[in-house]
Every structure is written in C-alpha cells, then in structure tokens.
C-alpha cells in the first residue's frame, strides 16, 4: 500500500519531457517533488503563473507570489505571470498537457465528483470544472477508499458531479487504473497489494486481464 | 492625456449605493483592493452583490463586509477558509452562486470586451449547467454563459499613472485585469501612482481607457493566507 508521497511518485512517471502540467491541491502538489530532473517540465497554477518553483526560503516569502492553494511560492527561470482569463484560456484551449487532481469519487464511465457534499461541505469548485471539462489528459490522485472504508471508485458517482466522462487514469494507494468504455481496467498493483484486495475495494466494474504487474516506483 | 486620478478612496467610491453589484479583484487575499473594501465597510452600504473569486477570510478582505452583513449575494468559485461565510450560507442569510473559476474570469472579460455571452465546456452535465442553454460544437457539449453586469469594479494594481494605465505584480494580477472596464465604473487602487509618462507604454498591462478612477492606496497589509517556506539547509 502506498502513502500520499508514493502515489505522487508513481504519477510523476506520467510526466513527460516538454509537458506543461497543472497540479491540483493535496496529493497532486507533491508530484512536483518527484519529477525527474533530466526532463523539462513547467508547472502551471491557475491563479496565473507558469514555471512555478519550490517554496521560498524563510524570510523571502512574497505576498504577491502564490499558487492556487494560496501558498507562497517562487518562480523558475522562464516563468511568466498572467491574468485569470488567460490562465483558463491555456486550460480551455488545451495548451496544458496534463492535469492532475484529487477526487472524492470517480465513476467507471469517467465522471468525477470533488467539489461538494450536500449539507456538509460546500467550498466550491474553484477551477476544477474548467480543468476537467477541457483537459484531454487527466489523472486522478486519491486514496482508493474514503475514511469510512468505502470505495471511491464507483459504478455511478453519488455526489454532485464536477465533470462527465473525463477521467482517463486513476492512481490510488492500491492501484493504477485506466478508465475504458467497459469500465475500470486494472493496470498495476501497489507493492504488497493483491488483485483480490483491489477487487474488494472497488465498487465499480473492474476489468482484470492476465498478470497484473506490481508498480515500479 | 485624460486624467483619471482622484484624491482619495472617498472620492474613488463616490456613487456606491445599497443594492449595487460590485466586482472585486483578487485571488484569496492576493491582489485584493484593500482600501476600497475598507471604505465600503466604513460606509456601511447594504444588500450588495459581490463578484469575486473568493470571499476573504473571517477578519480580512471580503470577510470584513460579511461580518457586518453588508453582502446579500456572493458570486464566487471557491469560498473555503471562512467560517462566517459558511455560517451565513448554511443559515440562508447569504445567497451564493458558485461559478467555475475560468467561467467567472471569462464572464468578466466578456463584459469588458463587449460579448453578451459565450459557450464554455466547463460545468456541462453538472448542476452548474442546470437551466442553461447547451449546444454541441464538433461533437462536444458546451454551456452558454452570459457576461456579468456590474455597477462598480474595484481592482488593485502595483503601479499606475495619472492616465489610468496599470501594471500588476506577480500573481496579484489574477482577476484584476479582467474586471477593468467590465463594470459601469472601474476604480483602480495602486501601491504607487506616478505622473503620466513615467511608465513605459510597452510595459502597460491594462490601458487607462478601461479605468474610470485611480488613486494610491493609503496602506497595504498584503496578508499571506498560507505561509509556506523551506529551510535553508534543505538546499
């Protein structure tokens, strides 16, 4: 079973040379720490920066330079700032190559829910609806089950949707899964996790074909 | 040169009334029009509708207007980090219209640029698109979203000149440029107000034609919401 850093480490392998990448809040943010340093990648934050760098050193924080999680950040050589309409133009116009975001639920048809729990939590969708509606390459980073132990990979989402039919790949603490027209397809197992464990933790249709390799991280 | 300068924040907000709709720039607490917000709080105007990506925190930004129950309706994309907001929303005191962030920005830009509405894929198939016109283009579904209509836009820039030209800094730019000229009256507050001719025309982010009034803010607190740092030894 992977921890959050393990999930981020596995997803980092999906980041290719020359990619512009948007990282969501939570586990996705950690992906930046594990991207190979021999490839060229630029991180976009939808509040208006491309070429995001690490957190600033103590005392060097600038209130005017933050990421979409409202954390103080730095920029790397080649970085640029822009307004919100331009930022979402990059996203809507499919100039961003990869979007990595968290989810509360994903359905076997690629639907995703991550912005609202009726009666409990309504923080808003932020940029998530724009991201999932436009991006062609979306990876969801999340735990396989919720705190109550219930599967987050469902036949149909029960929570209000963020987007329809948009998720292509899911990396959880247990598995790497592809979303296909026939349902979830198991691609890889996390170290120490059996196919049976994954089947048991997945409510939606799970296709298991042949030997399922262990993740190489 | 057409002068846009006003003496102070009092003159800058002249004409604001109960029941009006305001656009306010900023992302979280970054790049918010601190001085205009403070003056709106002082004036005590009520029943206002605020178009702003976020709603501030309990004791800063739009949270100050919420505390005094001056806001009737918020149009935002993300409203976490504010307990008073949550309380007013759940009790029904505050009306909230959650809008995808890119749609929010484009509804401002459309108003600025003279488009009555536009199609976007964001929110299709979700509750955001309920009751809205949808249309297929090249096999993909889109939602028709109208431009915003607002009485005042309050924006914050880094530097500005007497002609109303603006330059923003870092990610404090965010929604501010999109809101300039998107309301009947655009009020820009700047950290540094300079004589016309001091700014290089090549470097201007927003031309003064989109700005109605400009003033230098008295002070800026620039509060940081999430101070994240790394230690020197982690090099």
Short mmCIF file of C-alpha atoms in Angstrom, two decimals:
data_model
loop_
_atom_site.label_atom_id
_atom_site.label_comp_id
_atom_site.label_asym_id
_atom_site.label_seq_id
_atom_site.Cartn_x
_atom_site.Cartn_y
_atom_site.Cartn_z
CA UNK A 1 0.00 0.00 0.00
CA UNK A 2 1.32 3.45 -0.92
CA UNK A 3 1.23 6.61 1.16
CA UNK A 4 0.48 10.03 -0.37
CA UNK A 5 4.10 10.51 -1.41
CA UNK A 6 4.07 7.07 -3.03
CA UNK A 7 1.03 8.00 -5.11
CA UNK A 8 2.76 11.24 -6.14
CA UNK A 9 5.92 9.33 -7.01
CA UNK A 10 4.04 6.93 -9.30
CA UNK A 11 2.17 9.79 -11.01
CA UNK A 12 5.46 11.65 -11.56
CA UNK A 13 6.35 8.86 -14.02
CA UNK A 14 3.47 10.02 -16.23
CA UNK A 15 5.04 13.47 -16.58
CA UNK A 16 6.94 13.62 -19.87
CA UNK A 17 9.61 15.91 -21.28
CA UNK A 18 8.12 19.15 -22.65
CA UNK A 19 4.88 18.93 -20.67
CA UNK A 20 3.02 21.88 -19.21
CA UNK A 21 1.32 20.45 -16.12
CA UNK A 22 -1.43 21.72 -13.82
CA UNK A 23 -1.31 20.27 -10.32
CA UNK A 24 -4.36 20.38 -8.05
CA UNK A 25 -4.30 20.88 -4.29
CA UNK A 26 -3.31 17.98 -1.97
CA UNK A 27 -1.53 14.85 -3.27
CA UNK A 28 -1.13 16.35 -6.80
CA UNK A 29 1.03 19.18 -5.39
CA UNK A 30 3.51 16.55 -4.15
CA UNK A 31 4.07 15.27 -7.70
CA UNK A 32 6.41 18.22 -8.39
CA UNK A 33 8.87 16.78 -5.83
CA UNK A 34 9.33 13.54 -7.78
CA UNK A 35 9.58 14.60 -11.41
CA UNK A 36 12.90 13.52 -12.98
CA UNK A 37 15.33 16.40 -13.17
CA UNK A 38 16.66 15.40 -16.60
CA UNK A 39 13.40 16.42 -18.31
CA UNK A 40 11.97 19.90 -18.95
CA UNK A 41 8.57 20.47 -17.39
CA UNK A 42 6.68 23.65 -16.44
CA UNK A 43 4.06 23.73 -13.72
CA UNK A 44 1.03 25.95 -14.22
CA UNK A 45 -1.05 27.28 -11.36
CA UNK A 46 -4.44 28.56 -12.49
CA UNK A 47 -4.25 31.74 -10.42
CA UNK A 48 -1.79 32.98 -13.02
CA UNK A 49 1.72 31.54 -13.13
CA UNK A 50 3.68 29.20 -15.39
CA UNK A 51 7.09 27.99 -14.28
CA UNK A 52 6.34 27.55 -10.60
CA UNK A 53 9.29 26.73 -8.39
CA UNK A 54 9.63 25.44 -4.82
CA UNK A 55 8.52 27.22 -1.66
CA UNK A 56 10.61 30.32 -0.84
CA UNK A 57 13.30 30.29 1.84
CA UNK A 58 12.20 31.66 5.19
CA UNK A 59 12.09 35.45 5.04
CA UNK A 60 11.85 35.52 1.24
CA UNK A 61 8.09 34.99 1.00
CA UNK A 62 6.28 37.46 -1.25
CA UNK A 63 2.54 38.02 -0.61
CA UNK A 64 2.16 38.77 -4.34
CA UNK A 65 3.51 35.38 -5.48
CA UNK A 66 1.29 32.46 -4.51
CA UNK A 67 -0.12 29.27 -6.05
CA UNK A 68 -3.77 28.26 -6.40
CA UNK A 69 -3.59 26.73 -2.91
CA UNK A 70 -2.74 30.26 -1.69
CA UNK A 71 0.71 29.06 -0.60
CA UNK A 72 3.75 31.30 -1.06
CA UNK A 73 5.92 30.03 -3.93
CA UNK A 74 8.88 31.01 -6.10
CA UNK A 75 9.31 31.07 -9.85
CA UNK A 76 11.97 29.42 -12.01
CA UNK A 77 13.86 30.90 -14.99
CA UNK A 78 11.41 31.14 -17.91
CA UNK A 79 8.41 31.72 -15.68
CA UNK A 80 5.55 34.07 -16.55
CA UNK A 81 2.57 35.68 -14.83
CA UNK A 82 -0.81 36.29 -16.47
CA UNK A 83 -4.42 37.11 -15.67
CA UNK A 84 -7.15 34.59 -14.82
CA UNK A 85 -8.87 34.73 -18.23
CA UNK A 86 -5.56 34.00 -19.98
CA UNK A 87 -4.85 31.23 -17.48
CA UNK A 88 -8.09 29.44 -18.24
CA UNK A 89 -7.54 30.14 -21.93
CA UNK A 90 -4.45 27.94 -21.60
CA UNK A 91 -6.56 25.27 -19.95
CA UNK A 92 -9.69 25.51 -22.12
CA UNK A 93 -7.58 25.85 -25.25
CA UNK A 94 -5.81 22.55 -24.43
CA UNK A 95 -2.36 24.08 -24.19
CA UNK A 96 -1.81 22.39 -20.82
CA UNK A 97 -0.67 18.81 -21.48
CA UNK A 98 -1.51 17.12 -18.21
CA UNK A 99 -3.90 17.82 -15.35
CA UNK A 100 -3.52 16.02 -12.04
CA UNK A 101 -6.23 16.47 -9.45
CA UNK A 102 -7.83 14.89 -6.43
CA UNK A 103 -11.35 13.45 -6.20
CA UNK A 104 -13.94 12.33 -3.70
CA UNK A 105 -15.49 9.88 -6.20
CA UNK A 106 -14.76 8.63 -9.71
CA UNK A 107 -17.25 6.53 -11.71
CA UNK A 108 -16.45 3.76 -14.17
CA UNK A 109 -17.70 6.00 -17.03
CA UNK A 110 -15.09 8.65 -16.15
CA UNK A 111 -17.40 11.00 -14.21
CA UNK A 112 -15.74 12.79 -11.31
CA UNK A 113 -17.08 14.44 -8.13
CA UNK A 114 -14.82 16.59 -5.97
CA UNK A 115 -16.44 19.89 -5.03
CA UNK A 116 -19.47 19.46 -2.83
CA UNK A 117 -21.04 17.23 -0.18
CA UNK A 118 -24.67 18.42 0.06
CA UNK A 119 -25.50 19.67 3.55
CA UNK A 120 -21.93 19.17 4.78
CA UNK A 121 -19.26 20.79 2.71
CA UNK A 122 -19.68 23.43 0.03
CA UNK A 123 -16.37 25.12 -0.60
CA UNK A 124 -16.85 25.49 -4.33
CA UNK A 125 -15.36 24.05 -7.48
CA UNK A 126 -12.60 26.60 -7.96
CA UNK A 127 -11.00 25.77 -11.30
CA UNK A 128 -11.79 22.05 -11.22
CA UNK A 129 -14.81 22.17 -13.54
CA UNK A 130 -12.88 24.13 -16.17
CA UNK A 131 -9.92 21.75 -15.89
CA UNK A 132 -11.85 18.50 -16.21
CA UNK A 133 -14.11 19.80 -18.99
CA UNK A 134 -11.19 20.81 -21.19
CA UNK A 135 -8.13 18.72 -20.45
CA UNK A 136 -7.61 15.60 -22.56
CA UNK A 137 -5.09 14.04 -20.24
CA UNK A 138 -6.47 13.90 -16.69
CA UNK A 139 -5.01 11.77 -13.92
CA UNK A 140 -6.85 11.50 -10.61
CA UNK A 141 -4.71 11.11 -7.49
CA UNK A 142 -6.62 9.80 -4.50
CA UNK A 143 -6.92 7.14 -1.82
CA UNK A 144 -8.80 4.05 -3.03
CA UNK A 145 -11.34 4.24 -0.20
CA UNK A 146 -12.71 7.03 1.98
CA UNK A 147 -12.24 7.41 5.75
CA UNK A 148 -15.22 5.13 6.37
CA UNK A 149 -13.50 2.45 4.25
CA UNK A 150 -15.96 2.78 1.36
CA UNK A 151 -14.79 2.58 -2.24
CA UNK A 152 -14.24 5.85 -4.09
CA UNK A 153 -14.27 4.03 -7.45
CA UNK A 154 -17.96 3.62 -8.15
CA UNK A 155 -20.44 2.45 -10.78
CA UNK A 156 -22.03 5.92 -10.63
CA UNK A 157 -21.00 8.97 -8.60
CA UNK A 158 -23.36 9.75 -5.72
CA UNK A 159 -22.07 13.30 -5.07
CA UNK A 160 -22.75 16.32 -7.32
CA UNK A 161 -20.55 15.99 -10.41
CA UNK A 162 -17.58 18.15 -11.32
CA UNK A 163 -17.40 16.78 -14.86
CA UNK A 164 -18.75 13.98 -17.04
CA UNK A 165 -16.79 11.22 -18.76
CA UNK A 166 -13.47 12.98 -18.40
CA UNK A 167 -11.14 10.90 -16.20
CA UNK A 168 -8.70 8.69 -18.11
CA UNK A 169 -6.43 7.36 -15.41
CA UNK A 170 -6.53 6.97 -11.62
CA UNK A 171 -3.59 6.38 -9.30
CA UNK A 172 -4.53 5.36 -5.76
CA UNK A 173 -2.69 3.97 -2.76
CA UNK A 174 -3.59 0.48 -4.10
CA UNK A 175 -3.52 0.58 -7.88
CA UNK A 176 -3.12 2.25 -11.26
CA UNK A 177 -6.40 2.09 -13.13
CA UNK A 178 -7.43 3.13 -16.62
CA UNK A 179 -10.97 4.24 -17.40
CA UNK A 180 -12.20 2.38 -20.50
CA UNK A 181 -15.55 2.17 -22.28
CA UNK A 182 -16.13 -1.16 -20.45
CA UNK A 183 -15.29 0.18 -17.01
CA UNK A 184 -12.21 0.42 -14.79
CA UNK A 185 -9.25 -1.58 -16.06
CA UNK A 186 -6.57 -2.63 -13.58
CA UNK A 187 -3.09 -1.83 -14.89
CA UNK A 188 -0.77 -2.09 -11.87
CA UNK A 189 -0.84 -3.11 -8.19
CA UNK A 190 0.84 -1.18 -5.38
CA UNK A 191 3.62 -3.09 -3.58
CA UNK A 192 2.13 -5.62 -1.15
CA UNK A 193 -1.40 -5.29 -2.53
CA UNK A 194 -3.09 -8.29 -4.19
CA UNK A 195 -5.52 -8.19 -7.10
CA UNK A 196 -8.12 -9.56 -4.66
CA UNK A 197 -7.57 -6.59 -2.30
CA UNK A 198 -8.15 -4.19 -5.19
CA UNK A 199 -11.26 -6.02 -6.41
CA UNK A 200 -12.62 -5.87 -2.87
CA UNK A 201 -12.00 -2.13 -2.57
CA UNK A 202 -13.52 -1.26 -5.95
CA UNK A 203 -17.29 -0.89 -6.22
CA UNK A 204 -17.39 -0.21 -9.97
CA UNK A 205 -16.75 -2.78 -12.69
CA UNK A 206 -13.08 -3.75 -12.57
CA UNK A 207 -11.54 -5.50 -15.57
CA UNK A 208 -8.61 -7.72 -14.66
CA UNK A 209 -6.79 -9.19 -17.66
CA UNK A 210 -3.84 -11.54 -17.25
CA UNK A 211 -0.98 -10.99 -14.80
CA UNK A 212 -1.16 -7.56 -13.12
CA UNK A 213 2.36 -6.22 -12.56
CA UNK A 214 3.47 -4.51 -9.39
CA UNK A 215 4.14 -0.75 -9.71
CA UNK A 216 7.71 0.17 -10.37
CA UNK A 217 8.40 3.26 -8.29
CA UNK B 1 -3.88 62.85 -21.75
CA UNK B 2 -7.14 62.14 -19.97
CA UNK B 3 -6.65 62.31 -16.23
CA UNK B 4 -8.23 59.56 -14.12
CA UNK B 5 -6.77 60.45 -10.72
CA UNK B 6 -8.97 61.11 -7.72
CA UNK B 7 -7.65 62.44 -4.41
CA UNK B 8 -8.52 59.55 -2.13
CA UNK B 9 -10.61 56.45 -1.55
CA UNK B 10 -13.66 58.52 -0.54
CA UNK B 11 -13.75 60.17 -3.96
CA UNK B 12 -12.94 56.89 -5.65
CA UNK B 13 -16.03 55.09 -4.34
CA UNK B 14 -18.37 58.07 -4.85
CA UNK B 15 -21.73 56.85 -6.11
CA UNK B 16 -21.85 53.43 -4.43
CA UNK B 17 -25.34 52.62 -3.15
CA UNK B 18 -27.27 49.89 -1.36
CA UNK B 19 -28.27 47.02 -3.66
CA UNK B 20 -25.48 47.53 -6.21
CA UNK B 21 -23.35 44.81 -7.85
CA UNK B 22 -19.59 45.06 -7.42
CA UNK B 23 -16.69 43.18 -8.99
CA UNK B 24 -13.68 42.83 -6.73
CA UNK B 25 -10.30 41.62 -7.95
CA UNK B 26 -8.02 39.24 -6.08
CA UNK B 27 -7.32 35.55 -5.59
CA UNK B 28 -7.63 34.63 -1.93
CA UNK B 29 -6.11 37.66 -0.23
CA UNK B 30 -3.60 38.20 -3.04
CA UNK B 31 -4.19 41.38 -5.06
CA UNK B 32 -7.40 42.47 -3.33
CA UNK B 33 -8.48 46.14 -3.33
CA UNK B 34 -7.83 46.56 0.41
CA UNK B 35 -8.52 50.30 0.57
CA UNK B 36 -11.79 50.19 -1.37
CA UNK B 37 -13.05 47.30 0.78
CA UNK B 38 -12.21 49.22 3.97
CA UNK B 39 -14.15 52.24 2.67
CA UNK B 40 -17.19 50.11 1.72
CA UNK B 41 -17.14 48.71 5.26
CA UNK B 42 -16.96 52.25 6.69
CA UNK B 43 -19.83 53.50 4.51
CA UNK B 44 -21.98 50.61 5.72
CA UNK B 45 -23.84 50.20 2.41
CA UNK B 46 -26.04 47.10 2.37
CA UNK B 47 -27.57 44.40 0.16
CA UNK B 48 -24.61 44.34 -2.17
CA UNK B 49 -23.83 41.58 -4.66
CA UNK B 50 -20.12 40.78 -4.88
CA UNK B 51 -18.49 39.12 -7.86
CA UNK B 52 -15.16 37.89 -6.51
CA UNK B 53 -13.30 34.61 -6.89
CA UNK B 54 -13.15 34.15 -3.09
CA UNK B 55 -14.82 35.66 -0.05
CA UNK B 56 -11.78 36.59 2.03
CA UNK B 57 -11.10 35.17 5.49
CA UNK B 58 -13.06 35.88 8.66
CA UNK B 59 -11.22 39.07 9.54
CA UNK B 60 -9.80 40.31 6.24
CA UNK B 61 -10.78 41.00 2.66
CA UNK B 62 -14.46 40.49 1.87
CA UNK B 63 -14.79 38.79 5.26
CA UNK B 64 -14.95 42.32 6.71
CA UNK B 65 -18.09 43.10 4.68
CA UNK B 66 -19.58 39.71 5.58
CA UNK B 67 -19.05 40.34 9.29
CA UNK B 68 -21.20 43.46 9.03
CA UNK B 69 -23.86 41.66 6.97
CA UNK B 70 -23.43 44.07 4.06
CA UNK B 71 -23.39 41.36 1.40
CA UNK B 72 -26.65 39.92 0.07
CA UNK B 73 -25.16 37.69 -2.58
CA UNK B 74 -21.72 36.29 -3.46
CA UNK B 75 -20.74 35.08 -6.93
CA UNK B 76 -17.51 33.11 -6.46
CA UNK B 77 -15.70 29.93 -7.43
CA UNK B 78 -14.23 28.95 -4.06
CA UNK B 79 -15.35 30.04 -0.62
CA UNK B 80 -13.49 27.82 1.85
CA UNK B 81 -11.42 29.21 4.71
CA UNK B 82 -14.18 31.48 6.01
CA UNK B 83 -16.36 30.32 8.91
CA UNK B 84 -18.65 33.33 8.97
CA UNK B 85 -19.30 32.86 5.27
CA UNK B 86 -20.21 29.21 5.81
CA UNK B 87 -22.49 30.10 8.72
CA UNK B 88 -24.36 32.77 6.71
CA UNK B 89 -24.65 30.50 3.69
CA UNK B 90 -25.98 27.49 5.63
CA UNK B 91 -28.46 29.66 7.58
CA UNK B 92 -29.76 31.14 4.31
CA UNK B 93 -28.78 34.75 5.21
CA UNK B 94 -26.38 34.85 2.29
CA UNK B 95 -27.17 33.90 -1.29
CA UNK B 96 -24.28 32.14 -3.04
CA UNK B 97 -23.79 31.45 -6.74
CA UNK B 98 -20.81 29.16 -7.26
CA UNK B 99 -19.28 29.54 -10.71
CA UNK B 100 -16.33 27.65 -12.24
CA UNK B 101 -13.22 29.80 -11.97
CA UNK B 102 -12.50 30.04 -15.69
CA UNK B 103 -16.13 30.86 -16.38
CA UNK B 104 -16.02 33.56 -13.71
CA UNK B 105 -12.96 35.13 -15.32
CA UNK B 106 -14.45 34.92 -18.81
CA UNK B 107 -17.79 36.43 -17.68
CA UNK B 108 -15.75 39.46 -16.55
CA UNK B 109 -13.67 39.55 -19.70
CA UNK B 110 -16.79 39.20 -21.88
CA UNK B 111 -18.31 42.24 -20.13
CA UNK B 112 -15.06 44.14 -20.68
CA UNK B 113 -14.82 43.15 -24.35
CA UNK B 114 -18.48 43.56 -25.35
CA UNK B 115 -19.56 39.95 -25.70
CA UNK B 116 -23.09 39.32 -24.35
CA UNK B 117 -22.36 35.62 -23.71
CA UNK B 118 -20.07 32.76 -24.66
CA UNK B 119 -20.03 28.97 -24.78
CA UNK B 120 -17.77 27.04 -22.43
CA UNK B 121 -17.41 23.30 -21.76
CA UNK B 122 -16.98 23.92 -18.01
CA UNK B 123 -19.84 22.63 -15.91
CA UNK B 124 -21.60 20.72 -18.69
CA UNK B 125 -23.56 17.81 -17.18
CA UNK B 126 -23.25 19.25 -13.64
CA UNK B 127 -25.64 21.34 -11.55
CA UNK B 128 -23.86 24.47 -12.86
CA UNK B 129 -25.44 23.94 -16.29
CA UNK B 130 -28.98 23.32 -14.98
CA UNK B 131 -31.49 25.60 -16.72
CA UNK B 132 -28.86 26.94 -19.11
CA UNK B 133 -28.78 26.67 -22.88
CA UNK B 134 -26.37 23.98 -24.10
CA UNK B 135 -25.09 23.37 -27.60
CA UNK B 136 -22.89 20.90 -29.43
CA UNK B 137 -19.85 22.02 -31.42
CA UNK B 138 -17.71 19.38 -33.17
CA UNK B 139 -19.19 16.60 -31.06
CA UNK B 140 -18.56 18.24 -27.67
CA UNK B 141 -21.17 19.89 -25.43
CA UNK B 142 -20.94 23.49 -24.24
CA UNK B 143 -22.90 25.71 -21.85
CA UNK B 144 -23.99 29.26 -22.73
CA UNK B 145 -22.83 31.70 -20.04
CA UNK B 146 -23.84 35.38 -20.07
CA UNK B 147 -21.40 38.24 -19.40
CA UNK B 148 -21.58 39.84 -15.95
CA UNK B 149 -23.27 43.18 -15.42
CA UNK B 150 -21.89 45.27 -12.56
CA UNK B 151 -22.09 48.84 -11.28
CA UNK B 152 -18.53 49.12 -9.97
CA UNK B 153 -15.33 47.13 -10.44
CA UNK B 154 -12.74 47.56 -7.67
CA UNK B 155 -9.28 46.45 -8.74
CA UNK B 156 -5.81 46.62 -7.28
CA UNK B 157 -2.61 47.10 -9.30
CA UNK B 158 1.05 47.55 -8.40
CA UNK B 159 1.82 50.72 -10.34
CA UNK B 160 -0.41 53.11 -12.19
CA UNK B 161 -0.23 56.53 -13.76
CA UNK B 162 -2.49 59.59 -13.95
CA UNK B 163 -3.92 58.32 -17.25
CA UNK B 164 -5.18 55.18 -15.50
CA UNK B 165 -2.64 52.82 -17.08
CA UNK B 166 -1.93 49.83 -14.85
CA UNK B 167 0.89 47.36 -14.19
CA UNK B 168 0.32 44.36 -11.95
CA UNK B 169 2.82 42.34 -9.94
CA UNK B 170 3.19 38.58 -9.73
CA UNK B 171 0.05 36.53 -9.14
CA UNK B 172 -1.62 39.63 -7.64
CA UNK B 173 -2.69 40.16 -11.25
CA UNK B 174 -5.28 37.33 -11.31
CA UNK B 175 -8.86 38.64 -11.88
CA UNK B 176 -7.94 42.33 -11.70
CA UNK B 177 -7.22 42.95 -15.40
CA UNK B 178 -10.35 41.01 -16.46
CA UNK B 179 -12.54 43.28 -14.34
CA UNK B 180 -11.17 46.58 -15.68
CA UNK B 181 -13.83 48.17 -17.85
CA UNK B 182 -16.23 45.30 -17.13
CA UNK B 183 -18.47 47.43 -14.88
CA UNK B 184 -20.08 50.85 -15.34
CA UNK B 185 -17.34 52.45 -13.22
CA UNK B 186 -13.88 50.92 -12.69
CA UNK B 187 -11.95 52.05 -9.64
CA UNK B 188 -8.27 51.12 -9.59
CA UNK B 189 -6.16 51.45 -6.47
CA UNK B 190 -2.39 51.22 -6.79
CA UNK B 191 0.59 50.95 -4.50
CA UNK B 192 2.40 53.61 -6.46
CA UNK B 193 0.70 56.33 -8.50
CA UNK B 194 3.04 58.04 -10.97
CA UNK B 195 2.85 61.04 -13.31
CA UNK B 196 1.87 60.25 -16.91
CA UNK B 197 4.97 59.39 -18.90
CA UNK B 198 6.68 57.57 -16.03
CA UNK B 199 5.58 54.14 -17.18
CA UNK B 200 6.91 52.64 -20.41
CA UNK B 201 3.89 52.18 -22.77
CA UNK B 202 5.40 48.81 -23.76
CA UNK B 203 5.02 47.55 -20.21
CA UNK B 204 1.37 48.53 -19.57
CA UNK B 205 -0.89 45.56 -18.72
CA UNK B 206 -4.19 47.49 -18.76
CA UNK B 207 -4.60 50.70 -20.77
CA UNK B 208 -6.24 53.62 -18.97
CA UNK B 209 -9.29 53.52 -21.24
CA UNK B 210 -10.58 50.63 -19.08
CA UNK B 211 -10.15 52.61 -15.83
CA UNK B 212 -12.54 55.34 -14.63
CA UNK B 213 -10.80 56.44 -11.44
CA UNK B 214 -7.35 55.78 -10.00
CA UNK B 215 -5.88 56.52 -6.57
CA UNK B 216 -2.92 55.48 -4.47
CA UNK B 217 -3.95 53.30 -1.55
CA UNK B 218 -3.05 54.70 1.85
CA UNK B 219 -1.54 51.42 3.05
CA UNK B 220 -1.37 47.76 2.10
CA UNK B 221 -1.31 44.97 4.65
CA UNK B 222 -0.92 42.23 1.98
CA UNK B 223 -1.75 39.43 4.34
CA UNK B 224 -0.44 35.95 3.42
CA UNK B 225 -3.02 33.15 3.71
CA UNK B 226 -0.69 30.12 3.62
CA UNK B 227 2.88 30.98 4.51
CA UNK B 228 4.88 28.05 3.11
CA UNK B 229 8.68 28.12 3.25
CA UNK B 230 11.64 25.76 3.05
CA UNK B 231 14.59 25.84 5.41
CA UNK B 232 17.94 26.97 4.09
CA UNK B 233 19.56 23.60 4.89
CA UNK B 234 17.16 21.79 2.52
CA UNK B 235 19.29 23.08 -0.38
#
